[in-house]
């Protein structure tokens, strides 16, 4: 479909677990979910395979829900391994205000375009079943290949769980409302001076990184771990710290962000109280960007009814 023109719709592709999918329509517009949502996921098995789905178009519009690495089946469903969804658009990537993007444990979303404007809620570390409250969750959004501004109208991290989320950012990231629920952690990694460095295409990409995250965290070598978009995070020379990017985890070893890197957040909502006690929550937001601006919405402590149900 490389030479296709016009507008094409992918709607109602639910629980895709069929392995790698590569759709190339560089001259056309792709609408995801015009009539129904789409979900791309994987199965946890002995092989721990990673599902990789790539869409390349002139424009990409998300009109309905998108789920990444959701469980399949009734009840708790079958555990997923890891899924990487890559959206590339030469002009722009947008989402409707009612189009929710959900990243479950083991999900990576790569975005590459001139600009990204997501009006619907983007939910990192979302839960699917009650028994997952105590299970940690890791998810990543990679926007390092966006040349212009990345705009999240509403970003939610956590869902009564210890969700850890990472955004590999471009130079300018804007978040309208950020919800950090309970013990959620969000790390926004801004590019260093000079930008990120590309790895050669013949370099083997990582797979099944979720199973290796503990070993990788103990590795003290001066290396940068490659993500699925062939982007390598540059570490300062002679630095004892490093940053590793995996399909399901971001481990921060903060190098300095470039002098023009900016993170704007208009409003932060959290129900973490920051105390060290039984039943307490401590949410975290970290970034290496040169400039972090909290807007007039400020930081708001929200008393959620979900807290009482969890601990009673």
PDB file of C-alpha atoms in Angstrom:
ATOM      1  CA  UNK A   1       0.000   0.000   0.000  1.00  0.00           C
ATOM      2  CA  UNK A   2       3.004   2.299  -0.212  1.00  0.00           C
ATOM      3  CA  UNK A   3       1.564   4.270  -3.147  1.00  0.00           C
ATOM      4  CA  UNK A   4      -2.012   4.397  -1.841  1.00  0.00           C
ATOM      5  CA  UNK A   5      -3.653   7.820  -1.530  1.00  0.00           C
ATOM      6  CA  UNK A   6      -6.833   9.009   0.169  1.00  0.00           C
ATOM      7  CA  UNK A   7      -8.161   8.000   3.583  1.00  0.00           C
ATOM      8  CA  UNK A   8      -8.243   4.487   5.038  1.00  0.00           C
ATOM      9  CA  UNK A   9      -9.872   3.279   8.251  1.00  0.00           C
ATOM     10  CA  UNK A  10      -8.855   0.479  10.609  1.00  0.00           C
ATOM     11  CA  UNK A  11     -11.717  -0.135  12.999  1.00  0.00           C
ATOM     12  CA  UNK A  12     -12.615  -3.002  15.328  1.00  0.00           C
ATOM     13  CA  UNK A  13      -9.340  -4.939  15.188  1.00  0.00           C
ATOM     14  CA  UNK A  14      -9.612  -6.311  18.713  1.00  0.00           C
ATOM     15  CA  UNK A  15      -7.018  -8.321  20.609  1.00  0.00           C
ATOM     16  CA  UNK A  16      -4.564  -8.605  17.733  1.00  0.00           C
ATOM     17  CA  UNK A  17      -1.930 -11.136  18.817  1.00  0.00           C
ATOM     18  CA  UNK A  18      -0.784 -12.252  15.383  1.00  0.00           C
ATOM     19  CA  UNK A  19       2.883 -11.241  15.682  1.00  0.00           C
ATOM     20  CA  UNK A  20       4.484  -8.427  13.698  1.00  0.00           C
ATOM     21  CA  UNK A  21       2.303  -6.176  11.520  1.00  0.00           C
ATOM     22  CA  UNK A  22       3.760  -3.506   9.222  1.00  0.00           C
ATOM     23  CA  UNK A  23       1.393  -1.201   7.287  1.00  0.00           C
ATOM     24  CA  UNK A  24       3.081   1.347   5.003  1.00  0.00           C
ATOM     25  CA  UNK A  25       0.848   3.984   3.363  1.00  0.00           C
ATOM     26  CA  UNK A  26       3.082   7.043   3.355  1.00  0.00           C
ATOM     27  CA  UNK A  27       0.886   9.072   0.991  1.00  0.00           C
ATOM     28  CA  UNK A  28      -2.455   8.341   2.662  1.00  0.00           C
ATOM     29  CA  UNK A  29      -4.333   9.279   5.827  1.00  0.00           C
ATOM     30  CA  UNK A  30      -4.985   6.513   8.351  1.00  0.00           C
ATOM     31  CA  UNK A  31      -7.936   6.710  10.729  1.00  0.00           C
ATOM     32  CA  UNK A  32      -7.693   4.335  13.673  1.00  0.00           C
ATOM     33  CA  UNK A  33     -11.063   3.445  15.149  1.00  0.00           C
ATOM     34  CA  UNK A  34     -13.606   5.433  13.172  1.00  0.00           C
ATOM     35  CA  UNK A  35     -16.432   3.060  14.165  1.00  0.00           C
ATOM     36  CA  UNK A  36     -14.847   0.943  16.899  1.00  0.00           C
ATOM     37  CA  UNK A  37     -11.602   0.734  18.827  1.00  0.00           C
ATOM     38  CA  UNK A  38      -8.499  -1.367  18.228  1.00  0.00           C
ATOM     39  CA  UNK A  39      -6.292  -3.352  20.588  1.00  0.00           C
ATOM     40  CA  UNK A  40      -2.854  -4.821  20.013  1.00  0.00           C
ATOM     41  CA  UNK A  41      -1.470  -7.298  22.499  1.00  0.00           C
ATOM     42  CA  UNK A  42       0.582 -10.429  23.151  1.00  0.00           C
ATOM     43  CA  UNK A  43       0.505 -13.706  25.054  1.00  0.00           C
ATOM     44  CA  UNK A  44       2.760 -14.570  27.960  1.00  0.00           C
ATOM     45  CA  UNK A  45       4.355 -17.937  27.214  1.00  0.00           C
ATOM     46  CA  UNK A  46       7.712 -19.679  27.382  1.00  0.00           C
ATOM     47  CA  UNK A  47       9.003 -17.641  24.425  1.00  0.00           C
ATOM     48  CA  UNK A  48       7.876 -14.279  25.860  1.00  0.00           C
ATOM     49  CA  UNK A  49       7.421 -12.906  22.377  1.00  0.00           C
ATOM     50  CA  UNK A  50       6.987  -9.200  21.717  1.00  0.00           C
ATOM     51  CA  UNK A  51       4.204  -8.127  19.343  1.00  0.00           C
ATOM     52  CA  UNK A  52       5.351  -5.266  17.093  1.00  0.00           C
ATOM     53  CA  UNK A  53       2.825  -3.235  15.091  1.00  0.00           C
ATOM     54  CA  UNK A  54       3.955  -0.394  12.792  1.00  0.00           C
ATOM     55  CA  UNK A  55       1.747   2.103  10.931  1.00  0.00           C
ATOM     56  CA  UNK A  56       3.350   4.598   8.542  1.00  0.00           C
ATOM     57  CA  UNK A  57       1.111   7.218   6.897  1.00  0.00           C
ATOM     58  CA  UNK A  58       0.957  10.864   5.875  1.00  0.00           C
ATOM     59  CA  UNK A  59      -1.449  11.654   8.722  1.00  0.00           C
ATOM     60  CA  UNK A  60      -2.724   9.428  11.515  1.00  0.00           C
ATOM     61  CA  UNK A  61      -5.966  10.220  13.327  1.00  0.00           C
ATOM     62  CA  UNK A  62      -7.083   8.227  16.387  1.00  0.00           C
ATOM     63  CA  UNK A  63     -10.874   8.386  16.550  1.00  0.00           C
ATOM     64  CA  UNK A  64     -11.661   5.678  19.109  1.00  0.00           C
ATOM     65  CA  UNK A  65      -9.945   3.755  21.891  1.00  0.00           C
ATOM     66  CA  UNK A  66      -6.575   2.077  21.411  1.00  0.00           C
ATOM     67  CA  UNK A  67      -5.342  -0.589  23.846  1.00  0.00           C
ATOM     68  CA  UNK A  68      -1.730  -1.762  23.994  1.00  0.00           C
ATOM     69  CA  UNK A  69      -0.759  -5.072  25.657  1.00  0.00           C
ATOM     70  CA  UNK A  70      -4.146  -5.727  27.230  1.00  0.00           C
ATOM     71  CA  UNK A  71      -5.092  -9.105  28.680  1.00  0.00           C
ATOM     72  CA  UNK A  72      -7.296 -11.341  26.548  1.00  0.00           C
ATOM     73  CA  UNK A  73     -10.079 -13.507  27.931  1.00  0.00           C
ATOM     74  CA  UNK A  74     -12.741 -13.409  30.617  1.00  0.00           C
ATOM     75  CA  UNK A  75     -12.024 -12.575  34.247  1.00  0.00           C
ATOM     76  CA  UNK A  76      -8.347 -11.820  34.770  1.00  0.00           C
ATOM     77  CA  UNK A  77      -7.675 -13.066  31.262  1.00  0.00           C
ATOM     78  CA  UNK A  78      -4.408 -14.414  29.956  1.00  0.00           C
ATOM     79  CA  UNK A  79      -1.278 -12.522  30.963  1.00  0.00           C
ATOM     80  CA  UNK A  80       0.353 -10.518  28.194  1.00  0.00           C
ATOM     81  CA  UNK A  81       4.076 -10.376  27.437  1.00  0.00           C
ATOM     82  CA  UNK A  82       5.027  -7.088  25.702  1.00  0.00           C
ATOM     83  CA  UNK A  83       3.697  -5.063  22.775  1.00  0.00           C
ATOM     84  CA  UNK A  84       5.274  -2.209  20.821  1.00  0.00           C
ATOM     85  CA  UNK A  85       2.963   0.021  18.753  1.00  0.00           C
ATOM     86  CA  UNK A  86       4.713   2.480  16.420  1.00  0.00           C
ATOM     87  CA  UNK A  87       2.848   5.323  14.699  1.00  0.00           C
ATOM     88  CA  UNK A  88       4.779   7.277  12.054  1.00  0.00           C
ATOM     89  CA  UNK A  89       3.247  10.201  10.172  1.00  0.00           C
ATOM     90  CA  UNK A  90       5.105  12.637   7.932  1.00  0.00           C
ATOM     91  CA  UNK A  91       2.682  15.461   8.821  1.00  0.00           C
ATOM     92  CA  UNK A  92       0.883  14.868  12.118  1.00  0.00           C
ATOM     93  CA  UNK A  93      -0.605  12.479  14.676  1.00  0.00           C
ATOM     94  CA  UNK A  94      -3.836  13.499  16.416  1.00  0.00           C
ATOM     95  CA  UNK A  95      -6.524  11.957  18.593  1.00  0.00           C
ATOM     96  CA  UNK A  96     -10.135  12.890  19.252  1.00  0.00           C
ATOM     97  CA  UNK A  97     -11.132  14.021  22.758  1.00  0.00           C
ATOM     98  CA  UNK A  98     -13.094  10.774  23.226  1.00  0.00           C
ATOM     99  CA  UNK A  99     -10.296   8.531  21.926  1.00  0.00           C
ATOM    100  CA  UNK A 100      -8.579   7.001  24.962  1.00  0.00           C
ATOM    101  CA  UNK A 101      -5.174   5.364  24.583  1.00  0.00           C
ATOM    102  CA  UNK A 102      -4.473   2.733  27.260  1.00  0.00           C
ATOM    103  CA  UNK A 103      -0.994   1.332  27.943  1.00  0.00           C
ATOM    104  CA  UNK A 104      -1.043  -1.744  30.153  1.00  0.00           C
ATOM    105  CA  UNK A 105       1.951  -3.383  31.817  1.00  0.00           C
ATOM    106  CA  UNK A 106       4.518  -4.199  29.125  1.00  0.00           C
ATOM    107  CA  UNK A 107       3.308  -1.615  26.592  1.00  0.00           C
ATOM    108  CA  UNK A 108       5.418   0.739  24.487  1.00  0.00           C
ATOM    109  CA  UNK A 109       4.037   3.461  22.210  1.00  0.00           C
ATOM    110  CA  UNK A 110       6.459   4.996  19.696  1.00  0.00           C
ATOM    111  CA  UNK A 111       5.357   8.256  18.043  1.00  0.00           C
ATOM    112  CA  UNK A 112       7.271   9.811  15.122  1.00  0.00           C
ATOM    113  CA  UNK A 113       5.978  12.877  13.276  1.00  0.00           C
ATOM    114  CA  UNK A 114       6.267  16.628  12.803  1.00  0.00           C
ATOM    115  CA  UNK A 115       3.759  17.173  15.606  1.00  0.00           C
ATOM    116  CA  UNK A 116       1.620  15.171  18.026  1.00  0.00           C
ATOM    117  CA  UNK A 117      -1.635  16.443  19.525  1.00  0.00           C
ATOM    118  CA  UNK A 118      -3.553  13.919  21.621  1.00  0.00           C
ATOM    119  CA  UNK A 119      -6.827  15.366  22.905  1.00  0.00           C
ATOM    120  CA  UNK A 120      -8.126  12.129  24.426  1.00  0.00           C
ATOM    121  CA  UNK A 121      -6.865  10.684  27.709  1.00  0.00           C
ATOM    122  CA  UNK A 122      -3.602   8.754  27.521  1.00  0.00           C
ATOM    123  CA  UNK A 123      -3.533   6.245  30.385  1.00  0.00           C
ATOM    124  CA  UNK A 124      -0.212   4.646  31.326  1.00  0.00           C
ATOM    125  CA  UNK A 125      -0.225   1.714  33.744  1.00  0.00           C
ATOM    126  CA  UNK A 126      -3.914   0.977  33.482  1.00  0.00           C
ATOM    127  CA  UNK A 127      -5.322  -2.099  35.254  1.00  0.00           C
ATOM    128  CA  UNK A 128      -7.730  -4.658  33.843  1.00  0.00           C
ATOM    129  CA  UNK A 129      -8.623  -6.748  36.862  1.00  0.00           C
ATOM    130  CA  UNK A 130      -8.949  -6.289  40.621  1.00  0.00           C
ATOM    131  CA  UNK A 131      -6.163  -8.677  41.630  1.00  0.00           C
ATOM    132  CA  UNK A 132      -3.526  -6.526  39.956  1.00  0.00           C
ATOM    133  CA  UNK A 133      -3.592  -3.814  42.633  1.00  0.00           C
ATOM    134  CA  UNK A 134      -0.273  -4.885  44.137  1.00  0.00           C
ATOM    135  CA  UNK A 135       1.417  -5.747  40.843  1.00  0.00           C
ATOM    136  CA  UNK A 136       3.921  -3.210  39.488  1.00  0.00           C
ATOM    137  CA  UNK A 137       3.377  -1.888  35.985  1.00  0.00           C
ATOM    138  CA  UNK A 138       5.876  -0.569  33.423  1.00  0.00           C
ATOM    139  CA  UNK A 139       5.024   1.337  30.247  1.00  0.00           C
ATOM    140  CA  UNK A 140       6.827   3.718  27.909  1.00  0.00           C
ATOM    141  CA  UNK A 141       5.941   6.417  25.372  1.00  0.00           C
ATOM    142  CA  UNK A 142       8.768   7.358  23.012  1.00  0.00           C
ATOM    143  CA  UNK A 143       8.390  10.755  21.318  1.00  0.00           C
ATOM    144  CA  UNK A 144      12.070  11.296  20.571  1.00  0.00           C
ATOM    145  CA  UNK A 145      11.349  11.208  16.818  1.00  0.00           C
ATOM    146  CA  UNK A 146       8.835  14.097  16.975  1.00  0.00           C
ATOM    147  CA  UNK A 147      10.401  17.224  15.506  1.00  0.00           C
ATOM    148  CA  UNK A 148       7.776  19.669  16.803  1.00  0.00           C
ATOM    149  CA  UNK A 149       5.718  19.943  19.984  1.00  0.00           C
ATOM    150  CA  UNK A 150       4.157  16.949  21.721  1.00  0.00           C
ATOM    151  CA  UNK A 151       0.810  17.818  23.318  1.00  0.00           C
ATOM    152  CA  UNK A 152      -0.988  15.548  25.794  1.00  0.00           C
ATOM    153  CA  UNK A 153      -4.302  17.127  26.707  1.00  0.00           C
ATOM    154  CA  UNK A 154      -4.785  14.607  29.543  1.00  0.00           C
ATOM    155  CA  UNK A 155      -2.200  12.106  30.796  1.00  0.00           C
ATOM    156  CA  UNK A 156      -3.017   9.587  33.528  1.00  0.00           C
ATOM    157  CA  UNK A 157      -0.377   7.469  35.267  1.00  0.00           C
ATOM    158  CA  UNK A 158      -1.380   4.633  37.582  1.00  0.00           C
ATOM    159  CA  UNK A 159      -4.614   2.977  38.610  1.00  0.00           C
ATOM    160  CA  UNK A 160      -4.363   1.993  42.285  1.00  0.00           C
ATOM    161  CA  UNK A 161      -1.084   0.227  41.463  1.00  0.00           C
ATOM    162  CA  UNK A 162       2.637   0.989  41.614  1.00  0.00           C
ATOM    163  CA  UNK A 163       2.765   2.094  37.997  1.00  0.00           C
ATOM    164  CA  UNK A 164       6.094   3.287  36.638  1.00  0.00           C
ATOM    165  CA  UNK A 165       5.894   5.191  33.364  1.00  0.00           C
ATOM    166  CA  UNK A 166       8.510   6.796  31.174  1.00  0.00           C
ATOM    167  CA  UNK A 167       8.296   9.357  28.384  1.00  0.00           C
ATOM    168  CA  UNK A 168      11.337   9.691  26.132  1.00  0.00           C
ATOM    169  CA  UNK A 169      10.622  13.244  25.128  1.00  0.00           C
ATOM    170  CA  UNK A 170      11.343  15.625  22.295  1.00  0.00           C
ATOM    171  CA  UNK A 171      12.509  19.186  22.995  1.00  0.00           C
ATOM    172  CA  UNK A 172       9.064  20.459  23.982  1.00  0.00           C
ATOM    173  CA  UNK A 173       6.391  18.486  25.824  1.00  0.00           C
ATOM    174  CA  UNK A 174       3.076  19.985  26.936  1.00  0.00           C
ATOM    175  CA  UNK A 175       0.672  18.210  29.313  1.00  0.00           C
ATOM    176  CA  UNK A 176      -2.680  19.848  30.026  1.00  0.00           C
ATOM    177  CA  UNK A 177      -3.734  17.744  33.030  1.00  0.00           C
ATOM    178  CA  UNK A 178      -1.512  15.130  34.663  1.00  0.00           C
ATOM    179  CA  UNK A 179      -3.123  12.601  37.017  1.00  0.00           C
ATOM    180  CA  UNK A 180      -0.622  10.758  39.234  1.00  0.00           C
ATOM    181  CA  UNK A 181      -2.623   8.170  41.129  1.00  0.00           C
ATOM    182  CA  UNK A 182      -1.343   6.803  44.427  1.00  0.00           C
ATOM    183  CA  UNK A 183       2.206   5.396  44.140  1.00  0.00           C
ATOM    184  CA  UNK A 184       2.632   6.151  40.445  1.00  0.00           C
ATOM    185  CA  UNK A 185       5.911   7.428  39.082  1.00  0.00           C
ATOM    186  CA  UNK A 186       6.448   9.362  35.851  1.00  0.00           C
ATOM    187  CA  UNK A 187       9.904  10.053  34.454  1.00  0.00           C
ATOM    188  CA  UNK A 188      10.188  12.428  31.487  1.00  0.00           C
ATOM    189  CA  UNK A 189      13.573  12.091  29.805  1.00  0.00           C
ATOM    190  CA  UNK A 190      14.414  15.108  27.645  1.00  0.00           C
ATOM    191  CA  UNK A 191      17.129  14.872  24.972  1.00  0.00           C
ATOM    192  CA  UNK A 192      20.672  15.994  25.774  1.00  0.00           C
ATOM    193  CA  UNK A 193      22.368  18.873  24.004  1.00  0.00           C
ATOM    194  CA  UNK A 194      22.808  17.785  20.393  1.00  0.00           C
ATOM    195  CA  UNK A 195      19.858  15.399  20.516  1.00  0.00           C
ATOM    196  CA  UNK A 196      19.587  11.653  20.610  1.00  0.00           C
ATOM    197  CA  UNK A 197      21.874   9.519  18.492  1.00  0.00           C
ATOM    198  CA  UNK A 198      20.639   6.928  16.001  1.00  0.00           C
ATOM    199  CA  UNK A 199      21.864   3.381  16.109  1.00  0.00           C
ATOM    200  CA  UNK A 200      22.631   1.538  12.848  1.00  0.00           C
ATOM    201  CA  UNK A 201      19.639  -0.331  11.472  1.00  0.00           C
ATOM    202  CA  UNK A 202      21.521  -3.622  11.557  1.00  0.00           C
ATOM    203  CA  UNK A 203      21.787  -3.468  15.330  1.00  0.00           C
ATOM    204  CA  UNK A 204      19.695  -6.158  16.933  1.00  0.00           C
ATOM    205  CA  UNK A 205      16.666  -4.668  18.673  1.00  0.00           C
ATOM    206  CA  UNK A 206      15.646  -5.803  22.111  1.00  0.00           C
ATOM    207  CA  UNK A 207      12.867  -8.233  22.716  1.00  0.00           C
ATOM    208  CA  UNK A 208      11.480  -9.625  25.904  1.00  0.00           C
ATOM    209  CA  UNK A 209      13.152  -6.814  27.816  1.00  0.00           C
ATOM    210  CA  UNK A 210      10.665  -7.019  30.623  1.00  0.00           C
ATOM    211  CA  UNK A 211      12.207 -10.314  31.753  1.00  0.00           C
ATOM    212  CA  UNK A 212      15.689  -8.817  31.653  1.00  0.00           C
ATOM    213  CA  UNK A 213      14.977  -5.543  33.440  1.00  0.00           C
ATOM    214  CA  UNK A 214      16.392  -6.685  36.771  1.00  0.00           C
ATOM    215  CA  UNK A 215      19.625  -7.847  35.186  1.00  0.00           C
ATOM    216  CA  UNK A 216      19.885  -4.674  33.114  1.00  0.00           C
ATOM    217  CA  UNK A 217      19.442  -2.501  36.180  1.00  0.00           C
ATOM    218  CA  UNK A 218      22.475  -4.152  37.762  1.00  0.00           C
ATOM    219  CA  UNK A 219      24.667  -3.680  34.704  1.00  0.00           C
ATOM    220  CA  UNK A 220      27.266  -0.992  35.405  1.00  0.00           C
ATOM    221  CA  UNK A 221      28.782  -0.773  31.943  1.00  0.00           C
ATOM    222  CA  UNK A 222      28.846   2.575  30.158  1.00  0.00           C
ATOM    223  CA  UNK A 223      26.295   1.642  27.534  1.00  0.00           C
ATOM    224  CA  UNK A 224      22.973   2.986  26.378  1.00  0.00           C
ATOM    225  CA  UNK A 225      20.226   0.509  25.717  1.00  0.00           C
ATOM    226  CA  UNK A 226      18.519   0.772  22.339  1.00  0.00           C
ATOM    227  CA  UNK A 227      14.751   1.031  22.066  1.00  0.00           C
ATOM    228  CA  UNK A 228      12.544  -0.187  19.267  1.00  0.00           C
ATOM    229  CA  UNK A 229      12.829   3.032  17.235  1.00  0.00           C
ATOM    230  CA  UNK A 230      16.619   2.687  16.893  1.00  0.00           C
ATOM    231  CA  UNK A 231      17.063   5.622  19.274  1.00  0.00           C
ATOM    232  CA  UNK A 232      19.980   5.626  21.659  1.00  0.00           C
ATOM    233  CA  UNK A 233      20.117   7.909  24.659  1.00  0.00           C
ATOM    234  CA  UNK A 234      23.450   9.685  24.859  1.00  0.00           C
ATOM    235  CA  UNK A 235      25.221   9.593  28.204  1.00  0.00           C
ATOM    236  CA  UNK A 236      27.699  12.288  29.262  1.00  0.00           C
ATOM    237  CA  UNK A 237      31.354  11.215  28.942  1.00  0.00           C
ATOM    238  CA  UNK A 238      32.881   9.642  32.044  1.00  0.00           C
ATOM    239  CA  UNK A 239      29.521   9.524  33.791  1.00  0.00           C
ATOM    240  CA  UNK A 240      28.878   6.773  36.290  1.00  0.00           C
ATOM    241  CA  UNK A 241      25.164   6.922  35.569  1.00  0.00           C
ATOM    242  CA  UNK A 242      23.260   5.650  32.594  1.00  0.00           C
ATOM    243  CA  UNK A 243      19.797   5.498  31.156  1.00  0.00           C
ATOM    244  CA  UNK A 244      18.373   2.263  29.804  1.00  0.00           C
ATOM    245  CA  UNK A 245      15.319   2.232  27.570  1.00  0.00           C
ATOM    246  CA  UNK A 246      13.446  -1.041  27.245  1.00  0.00           C
ATOM    247  CA  UNK A 247      10.045  -1.898  25.818  1.00  0.00           C
ATOM    248  CA  UNK A 248       8.584  -1.926  29.306  1.00  0.00           C
ATOM    249  CA  UNK A 249      10.780   0.132  31.595  1.00  0.00           C
ATOM    250  CA  UNK A 250      12.752   3.350  31.807  1.00  0.00           C
ATOM    251  CA  UNK A 251      15.562   3.438  34.355  1.00  0.00           C
ATOM    252  CA  UNK A 252      16.741   6.981  34.935  1.00  0.00           C
ATOM    253  CA  UNK A 253      20.370   7.949  35.285  1.00  0.00           C
ATOM    254  CA  UNK A 254      19.847  11.687  34.769  1.00  0.00           C
ATOM    255  CA  UNK A 255      22.083  13.340  32.234  1.00  0.00           C
ATOM    256  CA  UNK A 256      21.369  17.003  31.641  1.00  0.00           C
ATOM    257  CA  UNK A 257      18.662  17.844  29.139  1.00  0.00           C
ATOM    258  CA  UNK A 258      19.515  20.312  26.384  1.00  0.00           C
ATOM    259  CA  UNK A 259      19.223  24.003  27.248  1.00  0.00           C
ATOM    260  CA  UNK A 260      16.078  24.368  25.107  1.00  0.00           C
ATOM    261  CA  UNK A 261      14.215  21.349  26.528  1.00  0.00           C
ATOM    262  CA  UNK A 262      10.890  22.285  28.111  1.00  0.00           C
ATOM    263  CA  UNK A 263       8.151  20.394  29.968  1.00  0.00           C
ATOM    264  CA  UNK A 264       4.932  22.369  30.548  1.00  0.00           C
ATOM    265  CA  UNK A 265       2.212  20.955  32.821  1.00  0.00           C
ATOM    266  CA  UNK A 266      -0.868  23.065  33.407  1.00  0.00           C
ATOM    267  CA  UNK A 267      -2.360  21.050  36.287  1.00  0.00           C
ATOM    268  CA  UNK A 268      -1.302  18.056  38.403  1.00  0.00           C
ATOM    269  CA  UNK A 269      -3.841  15.964  40.305  1.00  0.00           C
ATOM    270  CA  UNK A 270      -2.647  13.390  42.838  1.00  0.00           C
ATOM    271  CA  UNK A 271      -4.071  11.483  45.779  1.00  0.00           C
ATOM    272  CA  UNK A 272      -0.611  10.649  47.124  1.00  0.00           C
ATOM    273  CA  UNK A 273       0.020  12.128  50.559  1.00  0.00           C
ATOM    274  CA  UNK A 274       3.786  11.709  50.464  1.00  0.00           C
ATOM    275  CA  UNK A 275       3.978  10.292  53.987  1.00  0.00           C
ATOM    276  CA  UNK A 276       5.852   7.175  55.052  1.00  0.00           C
ATOM    277  CA  UNK A 277       3.216   5.135  56.843  1.00  0.00           C
ATOM    278  CA  UNK A 278       0.970   2.149  56.299  1.00  0.00           C
ATOM    279  CA  UNK A 279      -1.698   3.155  53.839  1.00  0.00           C
ATOM    280  CA  UNK A 280       0.245   6.147  52.572  1.00  0.00           C
ATOM    281  CA  UNK A 281       1.063   6.875  48.938  1.00  0.00           C
ATOM    282  CA  UNK A 282       4.010   8.635  47.408  1.00  0.00           C
ATOM    283  CA  UNK A 283       3.735   9.655  43.763  1.00  0.00           C
ATOM    284  CA  UNK A 284       6.728  11.008  41.873  1.00  0.00           C
ATOM    285  CA  UNK A 285       7.438  13.166  38.837  1.00  0.00           C
ATOM    286  CA  UNK A 286      11.013  13.516  37.608  1.00  0.00           C
ATOM    287  CA  UNK A 287      12.562  15.092  34.542  1.00  0.00           C
ATOM    288  CA  UNK A 288      15.989  16.144  33.329  1.00  0.00           C
ATOM    289  CA  UNK A 289      14.545  18.910  31.135  1.00  0.00           C
ATOM    290  CA  UNK A 290      16.175  22.306  31.495  1.00  0.00           C
ATOM    291  CA  UNK A 291      12.790  23.946  32.154  1.00  0.00           C
ATOM    292  CA  UNK A 292       9.776  22.556  34.055  1.00  0.00           C
ATOM    293  CA  UNK A 293       6.736  24.831  34.281  1.00  0.00           C
ATOM    294  CA  UNK A 294       3.643  24.094  36.406  1.00  0.00           C
ATOM    295  CA  UNK A 295       0.763  26.250  35.187  1.00  0.00           C
ATOM    296  CA  UNK A 296      -2.041  28.073  36.932  1.00  0.00           C
ATOM    297  CA  UNK A 297      -3.859  24.786  37.599  1.00  0.00           C
ATOM    298  CA  UNK A 298      -1.225  24.008  40.227  1.00  0.00           C
ATOM    299  CA  UNK A 299      -0.850  20.777  42.197  1.00  0.00           C
ATOM    300  CA  UNK A 300      -4.052  19.400  43.679  1.00  0.00           C
ATOM    301  CA  UNK A 301      -4.505  16.706  46.325  1.00  0.00           C
ATOM    302  CA  UNK A 302      -7.532  14.636  45.378  1.00  0.00           C
ATOM    303  CA  UNK A 303      -9.310  12.441  47.933  1.00  0.00           C
ATOM    304  CA  UNK A 304     -10.377   9.419  45.922  1.00  0.00           C
ATOM    305  CA  UNK A 305     -13.019   6.931  47.035  1.00  0.00           C
ATOM    306  CA  UNK A 306     -10.837   4.254  45.475  1.00  0.00           C
ATOM    307  CA  UNK A 307      -8.358   4.609  48.343  1.00  0.00           C
ATOM    308  CA  UNK A 308     -10.830   3.486  50.986  1.00  0.00           C
ATOM    309  CA  UNK A 309     -11.943   0.472  49.016  1.00  0.00           C
ATOM    310  CA  UNK A 310      -8.351  -0.631  48.572  1.00  0.00           C
ATOM    311  CA  UNK A 311      -7.313  -0.588  52.212  1.00  0.00           C
ATOM    312  CA  UNK A 312     -10.544  -1.476  54.014  1.00  0.00           C
TER     313      UNK A 312
END
